[in-house]
């Protein structure tokens, strides 16, 4: 029963968020702020993690392709497809759910318990729309860029390992990266990420917006935001994979 | 003038406001007093529409707020200014952006006009040199002053203050009280102030309403309050030894009473 309560309230919040903005200039300014805060500030963590995962994937691929019958360029193919199909969208989204989701929930939660949201409502501002819509727009725009970045950095990490160790020659590795490339793998990754951005942002915003009580509660609601958005994200990963990838 | 007629409000089966009726007058500071937990905040938030009330009516200069649709309510809300208990300044905006925010959101002024109005309001509350600071860099009293500046930017007809001097030292508290009273008179605003502080009552209580566990027990002015014969009110007013002593002295010299 609690589930239906939350689903209903989530739906109401989202419909409030997508009301027509009254002052587009203010929304524009707010969106620029969020782009920096939620997007640009996440570049660092995506780069670091993608670099290491690309490197590790290369080593593991080498480990799996021990048979001399198999061509070495398969390492490059494997790294590329692992990044494209799962890591640079789903795994990066999970990481972003932790970083961006918790920051959204705690920001809105703090605004709620310190009556900043009430202050907006009193003025006659649609607080849900003013606070949440710019976040949705900026993450749905920026997260796919982070996927692209993660792909590039991940493959570079793999290449570095190929150069430094002798798992494969750099030429073979690059050949593998280019071998039989399906462009729709790429669009699949981007589409998934756009959906994930929406899930992370709205679920985290929901938990923050309806926080109540003390600052302790804000912490709890930010934890719930991360857990719920991660679970929903993984569910949608399954559904989308079934739908898009055939 | 704001008229409250027979409003009740409960959360679940906890009745927090019980059939309250009162009118708040224009150009005066109207106080709602009572000990903490008595329902002051809920009453104020019900008046401004942050809580749905169960029964009753609220009229803003004859306009029945409870019967308005969303759009009409929004129009009336543009005449509200509110000072929250913790000032509720927007953390991510500077002082200047906070005060300018209602202008940015609701007027078509040019940037220079907006800045002129912003600076006027900041000057009015004596906060001239803090434009670029963030709320986290201000003291409690300064935050309240910026809160007042933000509340008056759109020339409100109604000003609501929830415990404007909680968490402040007595001198700063009185300064904030006086500021609220001056602004109320200057701009002829209908002001409602929640407080549990007897200093405020004696300082700015043009009209005072005493609430006890959600029930209105008494109303009058600060001049009547010391001689009221309501037991709950007396317990509240004479809770401190200082107040008891004052009363004792006063009773000994009846000729000095006005
Ligand atoms: N949102 C709420 N949900 C449930 N109970 C509430 C809520 N807000 C206030 N109350 C209850 O209403 C009563 C009055 O609270 P309040 O108006 O905050 O008192 P105060 O006079 O100190 O401002 C308290 O018993 C409080 O527990
Ligand atoms: Mg209160």
Short mmCIF file of C-alpha atoms and ligand atoms in Angstrom, two decimals:
data_model
loop_
_atom_site.label_atom_id
_atom_site.label_comp_id
_atom_site.label_asym_id
_atom_site.label_seq_id
_atom_site.Cartn_x
_atom_site.Cartn_y
_atom_site.Cartn_z
CA UNK A 1 0.00 0.00 0.00
CA UNK A 2 2.91 2.34 0.78
CA UNK A 3 4.14 1.68 -2.74
CA UNK A 4 0.93 3.03 -4.28
CA UNK A 5 1.06 6.05 -1.98
CA UNK A 6 4.58 6.85 -3.16
CA UNK A 7 3.78 6.17 -6.81
CA UNK A 8 0.78 8.50 -6.64
CA UNK A 9 2.69 11.26 -4.93
CA UNK A 10 5.61 10.83 -7.34
CA UNK A 11 3.23 11.17 -10.26
CA UNK A 12 1.68 14.33 -8.79
CA UNK A 13 5.11 15.83 -8.22
CA UNK A 14 6.19 15.11 -11.79
CA UNK A 15 3.04 16.66 -13.21
CA UNK A 16 3.71 19.76 -11.11
CA UNK A 17 7.30 19.84 -12.38
CA UNK A 18 6.20 19.90 -16.02
CA UNK A 19 3.90 22.87 -15.68
CA UNK A 20 4.73 25.66 -18.09
CA UNK A 21 7.59 27.81 -16.68
CA UNK A 22 6.45 31.31 -15.79
CA UNK A 23 9.84 33.00 -16.22
CA UNK A 24 11.96 31.24 -18.77
CA UNK A 25 14.93 33.53 -18.14
CA UNK A 26 15.05 32.46 -14.49
CA UNK A 27 14.77 28.80 -15.51
CA UNK A 28 17.56 29.26 -18.01
CA UNK A 29 19.85 30.73 -15.37
CA UNK A 30 18.96 27.92 -12.98
CA UNK A 31 19.64 25.30 -15.66
CA UNK A 32 23.11 26.72 -16.28
CA UNK A 33 23.82 26.47 -12.55
CA UNK A 34 22.69 22.83 -12.48
CA UNK A 35 24.69 21.95 -15.59
CA UNK A 36 27.79 23.00 -13.78
CA UNK A 37 26.82 21.56 -10.43
CA UNK A 38 25.42 18.21 -11.55
CA UNK A 39 27.19 17.78 -14.89
CA UNK A 40 30.62 19.38 -15.08
CA UNK A 41 31.38 18.44 -11.48
CA UNK A 42 30.80 14.76 -12.30
CA UNK A 43 33.40 14.62 -15.06
CA UNK A 44 36.26 13.83 -12.67
CA UNK A 45 34.75 10.72 -11.14
CA UNK A 46 33.60 9.39 -14.51
CA UNK A 47 37.07 9.83 -15.98
CA UNK A 48 38.87 8.12 -13.11
CA UNK A 49 36.53 5.17 -12.92
CA UNK A 50 36.33 4.65 -16.69
CA UNK A 51 40.09 4.74 -17.04
CA UNK A 52 40.57 2.00 -14.46
CA UNK A 53 37.69 -0.12 -15.65
CA UNK A 54 38.92 0.08 -19.27
CA UNK A 55 42.32 -1.08 -18.10
CA UNK A 56 40.95 -3.92 -16.00
CA UNK A 57 38.61 -5.06 -18.78
CA UNK A 58 41.59 -5.39 -21.12
CA UNK A 59 43.48 -7.55 -18.65
CA UNK A 60 40.44 -9.73 -18.01
CA UNK A 61 39.72 -10.14 -21.71
CA UNK A 62 43.28 -11.29 -22.18
CA UNK A 63 42.78 -13.76 -19.35
CA UNK A 64 39.60 -15.12 -20.99
CA UNK A 65 41.07 -15.42 -24.49
CA UNK A 66 43.95 -17.68 -23.58
CA UNK A 67 43.43 -20.08 -26.45
CA UNK A 68 45.96 -19.51 -29.24
CA UNK A 69 43.13 -20.32 -31.71
CA UNK A 70 41.45 -17.00 -30.95
CA UNK A 71 42.79 -13.82 -32.57
CA UNK A 72 44.22 -11.23 -30.17
CA UNK A 73 42.15 -8.39 -31.61
CA UNK A 74 39.15 -9.92 -29.83
CA UNK A 75 40.45 -8.19 -26.69
CA UNK A 76 39.74 -4.81 -28.32
CA UNK A 77 36.31 -5.99 -29.47
CA UNK A 78 35.46 -7.25 -26.01
CA UNK A 79 36.54 -4.08 -24.23
CA UNK A 80 34.62 -1.92 -26.69
CA UNK A 81 31.39 -3.90 -26.43
CA UNK A 82 31.53 -4.22 -22.64
CA UNK A 83 31.93 -0.48 -22.35
CA UNK A 84 29.22 0.26 -24.91
CA UNK A 85 26.65 -2.23 -23.76
CA UNK A 86 26.93 -2.02 -20.03
CA UNK A 87 29.67 -0.07 -18.36
CA UNK A 88 29.44 3.41 -19.87
CA UNK A 89 25.69 3.57 -19.48
CA UNK A 90 24.46 1.36 -16.64
CA UNK A 91 27.53 1.31 -14.40
CA UNK A 92 28.25 4.98 -14.92
CA UNK A 93 24.58 5.69 -14.17
CA UNK A 94 24.87 3.74 -10.91
CA UNK A 95 27.86 5.82 -9.94
CA UNK A 96 26.03 8.99 -10.84
CA UNK A 97 23.03 7.83 -8.82
CA UNK A 98 25.36 7.80 -5.84
CA UNK A 99 26.95 11.15 -6.51
CA UNK A 100 24.26 13.25 -8.18
CA UNK A 101 21.26 11.50 -6.62
CA UNK A 102 22.43 12.04 -3.08
CA UNK A 103 23.34 15.65 -3.75
CA UNK A 104 19.93 16.39 -5.28
CA UNK A 105 18.09 14.72 -2.40
CA UNK A 106 20.10 16.43 0.30
CA UNK A 107 19.88 19.84 -1.37
CA UNK A 108 16.09 19.66 -1.72
CA UNK A 109 15.71 18.03 1.69
CA UNK A 110 17.62 20.84 3.33
CA UNK A 111 15.55 23.40 1.45
CA UNK A 112 12.41 21.65 2.68
CA UNK A 113 13.26 21.50 6.37
CA UNK A 114 14.69 25.03 6.47
CA UNK A 115 11.41 26.28 4.93
CA UNK A 116 13.07 27.53 1.73
CA UNK A 117 10.52 25.58 -0.30
CA UNK A 118 7.71 27.11 1.75
CA UNK A 119 9.23 30.51 1.07
CA UNK A 120 8.98 29.87 -2.68
CA UNK A 121 5.40 28.66 -2.38
CA UNK A 122 4.38 31.71 -0.35
CA UNK A 123 5.71 33.97 -3.08
CA UNK A 124 3.51 32.11 -5.55
CA UNK A 125 6.38 30.28 -7.27
CA UNK A 126 5.83 26.70 -8.45
CA UNK A 127 8.66 25.38 -6.29
CA UNK A 128 8.63 21.87 -7.74
CA UNK A 129 9.04 23.15 -11.26
CA UNK A 130 11.55 25.88 -10.42
CA UNK A 131 13.79 23.55 -8.43
CA UNK A 132 13.43 20.25 -10.26
CA UNK A 133 12.88 20.98 -13.96
CA UNK A 134 16.32 22.58 -14.46
CA UNK A 135 17.90 19.54 -12.83
CA UNK A 136 16.05 17.16 -15.14
CA UNK A 137 16.96 19.15 -18.24
CA UNK A 138 20.62 19.41 -17.35
CA UNK A 139 21.10 15.76 -16.39
CA UNK A 140 19.18 14.45 -19.42
CA UNK A 141 21.40 16.61 -21.59
CA UNK A 142 24.70 16.04 -19.81
CA UNK A 143 24.64 12.38 -18.75
CA UNK A 144 24.75 11.07 -22.35
CA UNK A 145 27.84 13.24 -22.83
CA UNK A 146 29.33 11.55 -19.81
CA UNK A 147 28.62 8.20 -21.48
CA UNK A 148 30.56 9.31 -24.53
CA UNK A 149 33.37 10.54 -22.33
CA UNK A 150 33.42 7.29 -20.41
CA UNK A 151 33.65 5.31 -23.67
CA UNK A 152 36.57 7.35 -24.89
CA UNK A 153 38.43 7.26 -21.59
CA UNK A 154 37.66 3.57 -21.03
CA UNK A 155 39.06 2.60 -24.43
CA UNK A 156 42.10 4.76 -23.77
CA UNK A 157 42.62 2.96 -20.49
CA UNK A 158 42.52 -0.34 -22.37
CA UNK A 159 44.92 0.98 -24.98
CA UNK A 160 47.35 2.10 -22.28
CA UNK A 161 47.40 -1.39 -20.82
CA UNK A 162 47.90 -2.85 -24.27
CA UNK A 163 50.88 -0.55 -24.75
CA UNK A 164 52.42 -1.06 -21.33
CA UNK A 165 51.94 -4.82 -21.01
CA UNK A 166 52.07 -7.42 -23.73
CA UNK A 167 48.44 -8.60 -23.69
CA UNK A 168 48.11 -7.44 -27.28
CA UNK A 169 49.90 -5.07 -29.59
CA UNK A 170 48.47 -1.55 -29.80
CA UNK A 171 47.71 -2.14 -33.50
CA UNK A 172 45.75 -5.30 -32.77
CA UNK A 173 43.90 -3.56 -29.95
CA UNK A 174 42.86 -0.62 -32.16
CA UNK A 175 41.87 -3.01 -34.94
CA UNK A 176 39.67 -4.78 -32.42
CA UNK A 177 38.08 -1.52 -31.31
CA UNK A 178 37.05 -0.86 -34.92
CA UNK A 179 36.13 -4.45 -35.87
CA UNK A 180 32.46 -4.95 -36.94
CA UNK A 181 31.08 -1.94 -35.12
CA UNK A 182 27.31 -1.69 -34.83
CA UNK A 183 26.33 2.00 -34.55
CA UNK A 184 23.08 1.09 -32.84
CA UNK A 185 25.04 -0.20 -29.83
CA UNK A 186 26.07 3.39 -29.45
CA UNK A 187 22.57 4.86 -29.77
CA UNK A 188 21.35 2.14 -27.41
CA UNK A 189 23.83 3.32 -24.78
CA UNK A 190 22.81 6.95 -25.22
CA UNK A 191 19.07 6.22 -25.11
CA UNK A 192 19.50 4.20 -21.95
CA UNK A 193 21.46 6.99 -20.34
CA UNK A 194 18.79 9.57 -21.11
CA UNK A 195 16.21 7.38 -19.39
CA UNK A 196 18.56 6.75 -16.46
CA UNK A 197 19.16 10.49 -16.06
CA UNK A 198 15.41 11.02 -15.75
CA UNK A 199 15.06 8.19 -13.23
CA UNK A 200 17.94 9.31 -11.03
CA UNK A 201 16.95 12.96 -11.01
CA UNK A 202 13.22 12.57 -10.43
CA UNK A 203 13.44 9.83 -7.80
CA UNK A 204 16.12 11.68 -5.86
CA UNK A 205 14.22 14.93 -6.16
CA UNK A 206 11.10 13.18 -4.91
CA UNK A 207 12.85 11.98 -1.77
CA UNK A 208 14.37 15.38 -1.09
CA UNK A 209 11.26 17.40 -1.87
CA UNK A 210 9.13 15.44 0.59
CA UNK A 211 11.73 15.16 3.37
CA UNK A 212 10.39 16.09 6.76
CA UNK A 213 11.67 16.42 10.27
CA UNK A 214 15.27 17.05 11.24
CA UNK A 215 18.58 17.12 9.41
CA UNK A 216 18.93 13.46 10.35
CA UNK A 217 15.93 12.77 8.13
CA UNK A 218 17.61 14.61 5.26
CA UNK A 219 20.50 12.17 5.49
CA UNK A 220 18.12 9.22 5.49
CA UNK A 221 16.15 10.55 2.56
CA UNK A 222 19.32 10.98 0.58
CA UNK A 223 20.28 7.38 1.27
CA UNK A 224 16.81 6.25 0.18
CA UNK A 225 17.19 8.34 -2.95
CA UNK A 226 20.35 6.49 -3.95
CA UNK A 227 18.97 3.04 -3.14
CA UNK A 228 15.62 3.56 -4.87
CA UNK A 229 17.04 5.18 -7.97
CA UNK A 230 19.65 2.43 -8.30
CA UNK A 231 17.06 -0.34 -8.04
CA UNK A 232 14.62 1.31 -10.46
CA UNK A 233 17.51 2.03 -12.81
CA UNK A 234 18.54 -1.62 -12.90
CA UNK A 235 14.95 -2.69 -13.51
CA UNK A 236 14.70 -0.30 -16.43
CA UNK A 237 18.06 -1.53 -17.69
CA UNK A 238 16.54 -4.96 -18.08
CA UNK A 239 13.36 -3.65 -19.73
CA UNK A 240 15.19 -1.30 -22.10
CA UNK A 241 17.69 -3.94 -23.08
CA UNK A 242 14.82 -6.26 -23.96
CA UNK A 243 13.10 -3.46 -25.91
CA UNK A 244 15.95 -1.77 -27.73
CA UNK A 245 18.52 -4.50 -28.24
CA UNK A 246 17.24 -7.26 -30.48
CA UNK B 1 -7.24 43.61 7.37
CA UNK B 2 -7.24 39.84 7.70
CA UNK B 3 -10.27 38.11 9.15
CA UNK B 4 -10.11 34.57 10.41
CA UNK B 5 -13.49 32.95 11.00
CA UNK B 6 -13.97 29.70 12.90
CA UNK B 7 -10.99 27.86 11.55
CA UNK B 8 -10.09 24.39 12.75
CA UNK B 9 -7.23 22.19 11.74
CA UNK B 10 -6.20 18.73 12.79
CA UNK B 11 -3.40 16.38 11.83
CA UNK B 12 -4.87 12.88 11.92
CA UNK B 13 -6.92 12.85 15.10
CA UNK B 14 -4.80 15.51 16.78
CA UNK B 15 -6.84 18.73 16.85
CA UNK B 16 -4.27 21.53 16.62
CA UNK B 17 -6.51 24.56 16.00
CA UNK B 18 -9.94 24.60 17.58
CA UNK B 19 -12.49 27.01 16.12
CA UNK B 20 -10.39 30.17 16.08
CA UNK B 21 -11.84 33.53 15.07
CA UNK B 22 -9.93 36.80 15.11
CA UNK B 23 -9.32 39.85 12.98
CA UNK B 24 -5.88 41.30 12.34
CA UNK B 25 -5.74 45.04 11.73
CA UNK B 26 -4.09 47.08 9.03
CA UNK B 27 -1.06 49.20 9.88
CA UNK B 28 -0.63 47.39 13.18
CA UNK B 29 1.55 44.58 14.45
CA UNK B 30 -0.83 41.83 15.46
CA UNK B 31 0.75 39.25 17.75
CA UNK B 32 -0.12 35.63 18.20
CA UNK B 33 1.37 34.52 21.51
CA UNK B 34 1.46 31.23 23.36
CA UNK B 35 3.92 28.69 24.65
CA UNK B 36 5.66 26.44 22.17
CA UNK B 37 3.52 23.68 20.76
CA UNK B 38 0.35 25.70 21.24
CA UNK B 39 -0.31 25.96 17.51
CA UNK B 40 1.07 29.37 16.51
CA UNK B 41 3.02 28.16 13.52
CA UNK B 42 0.18 25.99 12.29
CA UNK B 43 -2.21 28.96 12.61
CA UNK B 44 0.10 31.25 10.66
CA UNK B 45 0.75 28.63 8.00
CA UNK B 46 -2.96 27.97 7.70
CA UNK B 47 -3.62 31.66 7.19
CA UNK B 48 -1.12 31.88 4.35
CA UNK B 49 -2.35 28.63 2.84
CA UNK B 50 0.60 26.35 3.48
CA UNK B 51 -1.84 24.05 5.29
CA UNK B 52 -5.33 23.16 4.11
CA UNK B 53 -7.75 24.03 6.90
CA UNK B 54 -10.57 21.64 7.83
CA UNK B 55 -13.28 24.24 8.38
CA UNK B 56 -13.59 28.00 8.50
CA UNK B 57 -12.86 31.02 6.33
CA UNK B 58 -9.98 33.41 5.90
CA UNK B 59 -10.61 36.82 4.35
CA UNK B 60 -7.94 39.18 3.06
CA UNK B 61 -9.59 42.61 2.86
CA UNK B 62 -12.98 41.04 2.24
CA UNK B 63 -11.61 38.53 -0.27
CA UNK B 64 -12.41 34.97 0.77
CA UNK B 65 -9.12 33.09 0.34
CA UNK B 66 -10.62 29.70 1.18
CA UNK B 67 -13.02 29.83 -1.77
CA UNK B 68 -10.47 30.91 -4.36
CA UNK B 69 -9.15 28.73 -7.13
CA UNK B 70 -5.46 28.13 -7.61
CA UNK B 71 -4.92 31.10 -9.90
CA UNK B 72 -6.74 33.59 -7.67
CA UNK B 73 -4.81 32.36 -4.65
CA UNK B 74 -1.60 32.87 -6.52
CA UNK B 75 -2.59 36.46 -7.24
CA UNK B 76 -3.27 37.14 -3.55
CA UNK B 77 -0.03 35.46 -2.55
CA UNK B 78 1.88 38.06 -4.50
CA UNK B 79 0.70 40.49 -1.82
CA UNK B 80 2.25 38.35 0.94
CA UNK B 81 5.62 38.81 2.53
CA UNK B 82 6.81 36.21 4.99
CA UNK B 83 9.69 36.05 7.41
CA UNK B 84 10.37 32.47 8.44
CA UNK B 85 11.69 31.23 11.75
CA UNK B 86 15.15 30.50 10.33
CA UNK B 87 14.83 33.27 7.71
CA UNK B 88 14.70 30.60 4.94
CA UNK B 89 17.08 32.48 2.66
CA UNK B 90 18.02 30.56 -0.48
CA UNK B 91 21.42 29.02 0.30
CA UNK B 92 22.69 29.01 -3.26
CA UNK B 93 21.90 32.69 -3.87
CA UNK B 94 23.76 35.72 -2.58
CA UNK B 95 22.06 38.26 -0.31
CA UNK B 96 21.38 40.48 -3.29
CA UNK B 97 19.98 37.65 -5.41
CA UNK B 98 17.75 36.61 -2.52
CA UNK B 99 16.22 40.04 -2.16
CA UNK B 100 15.95 40.54 -5.92
CA UNK B 101 14.40 37.12 -6.48
CA UNK B 102 10.72 38.18 -6.23
CA UNK B 103 11.43 41.02 -8.65
CA UNK B 104 13.18 38.67 -11.09
CA UNK B 105 10.31 36.26 -10.88
CA UNK B 106 7.30 38.55 -10.97
CA UNK B 107 8.12 41.92 -12.50
CA UNK B 108 9.22 43.20 -15.87
CA UNK B 109 11.56 45.80 -14.41
CA UNK B 110 14.92 46.47 -16.02
CA UNK B 111 17.99 45.21 -14.22
CA UNK B 112 18.83 48.71 -12.95
CA UNK B 113 15.33 49.25 -11.60
CA UNK B 114 15.50 45.89 -9.84
CA UNK B 115 18.86 46.72 -8.30
CA UNK B 116 17.59 50.07 -7.14
CA UNK B 117 14.65 48.44 -5.39
CA UNK B 118 16.87 45.70 -3.97
CA UNK B 119 19.32 48.20 -2.56
CA UNK B 120 16.50 50.29 -1.15
CA UNK B 121 15.14 47.28 0.73
CA UNK B 122 18.58 46.24 1.96
CA UNK B 123 19.22 49.77 3.12
CA UNK B 124 15.88 49.84 4.91
CA UNK B 125 16.97 46.90 7.05
CA UNK B 126 20.47 48.28 7.48
CA UNK B 127 22.27 45.67 5.42
CA UNK B 128 24.02 47.81 2.84
CA UNK B 129 27.39 46.17 2.48
CA UNK B 130 26.51 42.52 2.30
CA UNK B 131 25.21 42.27 -1.28
CA UNK B 132 27.64 39.61 -2.45
CA UNK B 133 27.71 37.48 0.70
CA UNK B 134 25.99 34.11 0.96
CA UNK B 135 23.48 33.37 3.74
CA UNK B 136 25.93 30.97 5.38
CA UNK B 137 28.28 33.91 5.93
CA UNK B 138 25.75 35.95 7.93
CA UNK B 139 24.85 35.97 11.61
CA UNK B 140 21.34 35.03 12.74
CA UNK B 141 20.24 38.62 13.14
CA UNK B 142 21.62 39.62 9.75
CA UNK B 143 19.82 36.72 8.11
CA UNK B 144 16.55 37.83 9.66
CA UNK B 145 17.12 41.35 8.34
CA UNK B 146 17.77 40.08 4.84
CA UNK B 147 14.64 37.93 5.26
CA UNK B 148 12.66 41.06 6.04
CA UNK B 149 14.18 42.85 3.04
CA UNK B 150 13.15 39.97 0.78
CA UNK B 151 9.66 39.95 2.29
CA UNK B 152 9.08 43.62 1.50
CA UNK B 153 10.55 43.86 -2.03
CA UNK B 154 7.18 43.54 -3.72
CA UNK B 155 5.48 46.04 -1.38
CA UNK B 156 3.34 43.47 0.42
CA UNK B 157 -0.04 44.30 1.90
CA UNK B 158 0.39 41.50 4.42
CA UNK B 159 3.48 40.57 6.36
CA UNK B 160 3.80 37.32 8.34
CA UNK B 161 6.61 36.67 10.78
CA UNK B 162 7.11 33.36 12.53
CA UNK B 163 9.12 33.85 15.74
CA UNK B 164 11.21 36.66 14.25
CA UNK B 165 13.49 36.83 17.26
CA UNK B 166 13.97 33.20 18.19
CA UNK B 167 17.63 32.37 18.59
CA UNK B 168 18.69 36.01 18.88
CA UNK B 169 20.15 37.87 21.85
CA UNK B 170 17.71 40.29 23.55
CA UNK B 171 19.17 43.43 21.97
CA UNK B 172 19.17 42.07 18.43
CA UNK B 173 15.70 40.65 19.04
CA UNK B 174 14.31 44.03 19.99
CA UNK B 175 15.98 45.60 16.99
CA UNK B 176 14.24 43.14 14.67
CA UNK B 177 10.92 43.69 16.46
CA UNK B 178 11.21 47.43 16.07
CA UNK B 179 12.11 47.09 12.42
CA UNK B 180 9.01 45.01 11.80
CA UNK B 181 6.86 47.56 13.58
CA UNK B 182 8.35 50.54 11.74
CA UNK B 183 7.90 48.88 8.36
CA UNK B 184 4.34 47.96 9.24
CA UNK B 185 3.51 51.60 9.96
CA UNK B 186 5.50 53.09 7.09
CA UNK B 187 3.90 50.95 4.40
CA UNK B 188 0.54 50.44 6.13
CA UNK B 189 0.85 46.66 6.15
CA UNK B 190 -1.31 44.15 8.01
CA UNK B 191 1.34 42.36 10.00
CA UNK B 192 0.98 39.15 12.00
CA UNK B 193 3.82 38.09 14.28
CA UNK B 194 4.13 34.79 16.14
CA UNK B 195 6.08 34.96 19.34
CA UNK B 196 6.51 33.45 22.77
CA UNK B 197 8.66 36.33 23.93
CA UNK B 198 7.07 38.74 26.45
CA UNK B 199 9.63 41.41 25.53
CA UNK B 200 8.19 41.49 22.02
CA UNK B 201 4.70 41.71 23.39
CA UNK B 202 5.49 44.77 25.48
CA UNK B 203 7.54 46.29 22.66
CA UNK B 204 5.30 45.89 19.62
CA UNK B 205 1.99 44.33 20.72
CA UNK B 206 -0.56 46.64 19.09
CA UNK B 207 -3.00 43.80 19.19
CA UNK B 208 -2.38 40.53 20.97
CA UNK B 209 -4.07 37.16 20.75
CA UNK B 210 -3.23 34.42 23.23
CA UNK B 211 -3.56 30.83 22.12
CA UNK B 212 -3.46 27.84 24.46
CA UNK B 213 -3.45 24.29 23.06
CA UNK B 214 -5.13 25.43 19.87
CA UNK B 215 -7.83 27.48 21.57
CA UNK B 216 -7.97 31.25 21.51
CA UNK B 217 -8.12 32.23 25.19
CA UNK B 218 -7.73 35.97 25.15
CA UNK B 219 -7.32 39.01 22.93
CA UNK B 220 -6.47 42.60 23.74
CA UNK B 221 -3.59 45.06 23.64
CA UNK B 222 -0.25 45.03 25.40
CA UNK B 223 -1.66 47.57 27.88
CA UNK B 224 -4.39 45.20 29.06
CA UNK B 225 -2.28 42.11 29.20
CA UNK B 226 -0.75 42.64 32.65
CA UNK B 227 -4.14 43.03 34.21
CA UNK B 228 -6.04 40.34 32.38
CA UNK B 229 -7.82 37.83 34.57
CA UNK B 230 -7.28 34.74 32.43
CA UNK B 231 -5.46 32.06 34.37
CA UNK B 232 -3.63 30.49 31.40
CA UNK B 233 -2.58 33.91 30.17
CA UNK B 234 -1.32 34.93 33.59
CA UNK B 235 0.69 31.74 33.87
CA UNK B 236 2.26 32.57 30.52
CA UNK B 237 2.88 36.27 31.17
CA UNK B 238 4.18 35.89 34.69
CA UNK B 239 6.29 32.83 34.10
CA UNK B 240 9.53 34.60 35.03
CA UNK B 241 10.51 36.04 38.39
CA UNK B 242 11.22 39.37 36.74
CA UNK B 243 7.66 39.66 35.51
CA UNK B 244 6.27 38.55 38.87
CA UNK B 245 8.28 41.21 40.64
CA UNK B 246 7.12 43.90 38.23
CA UNK B 247 3.54 42.93 38.88
CA UNK B 248 4.09 43.00 42.63
CA UNK B 249 5.56 46.49 42.53
CA UNK B 250 2.79 47.66 40.26
CA UNK B 251 0.13 46.37 42.61
CA UNK B 252 1.72 48.16 45.54
CA UNK B 253 1.54 51.53 43.79
CA UNK B 254 -1.88 51.62 42.16
CA UNK B 255 -1.61 55.37 41.46
CA UNK B 256 1.14 54.83 38.87
CA UNK B 257 -1.07 52.54 36.83
CA UNK B 258 -2.39 54.13 33.70
N1 LIG C 1 2.94 18.88 9.84
C1 LIG C 1 2.48 18.47 11.04
N2 LIG C 1 2.00 17.22 11.18
C2 LIG C 1 1.53 16.79 12.38
N3 LIG C 1 1.49 17.53 13.48
C3 LIG C 1 1.95 18.78 13.42
C4 LIG C 1 2.47 19.33 12.19
N4 LIG C 1 2.86 20.61 12.42
C5 LIG C 1 2.60 20.84 13.72
N5 LIG C 1 2.05 19.77 14.33
C6 LIG C 1 1.61 19.70 15.75
O1 LIG C 1 0.82 20.83 16.01
C7 LIG C 1 1.08 21.33 17.31
C8 LIG C 1 1.36 22.81 17.24
O2 LIG C 1 2.60 23.02 16.63
P1 LIG C 1 3.15 24.45 16.26
O3 LIG C 1 2.11 25.24 15.58
O4 LIG C 1 4.43 24.26 15.53
O5 LIG C 1 3.46 25.09 17.67
P2 LIG C 1 4.14 26.48 18.00
O6 LIG C 1 3.13 27.24 18.78
O7 LIG C 1 5.33 26.17 18.83
O8 LIG C 1 4.49 27.14 16.71
C9 LIG C 1 2.21 20.51 17.88
O9 LIG C 1 1.65 19.60 18.79
C10 LIG C 1 2.79 19.80 16.69
O10 LIG C 1 3.23 18.54 17.06
MG1 LIG C 2 6.40 27.70 15.94
#
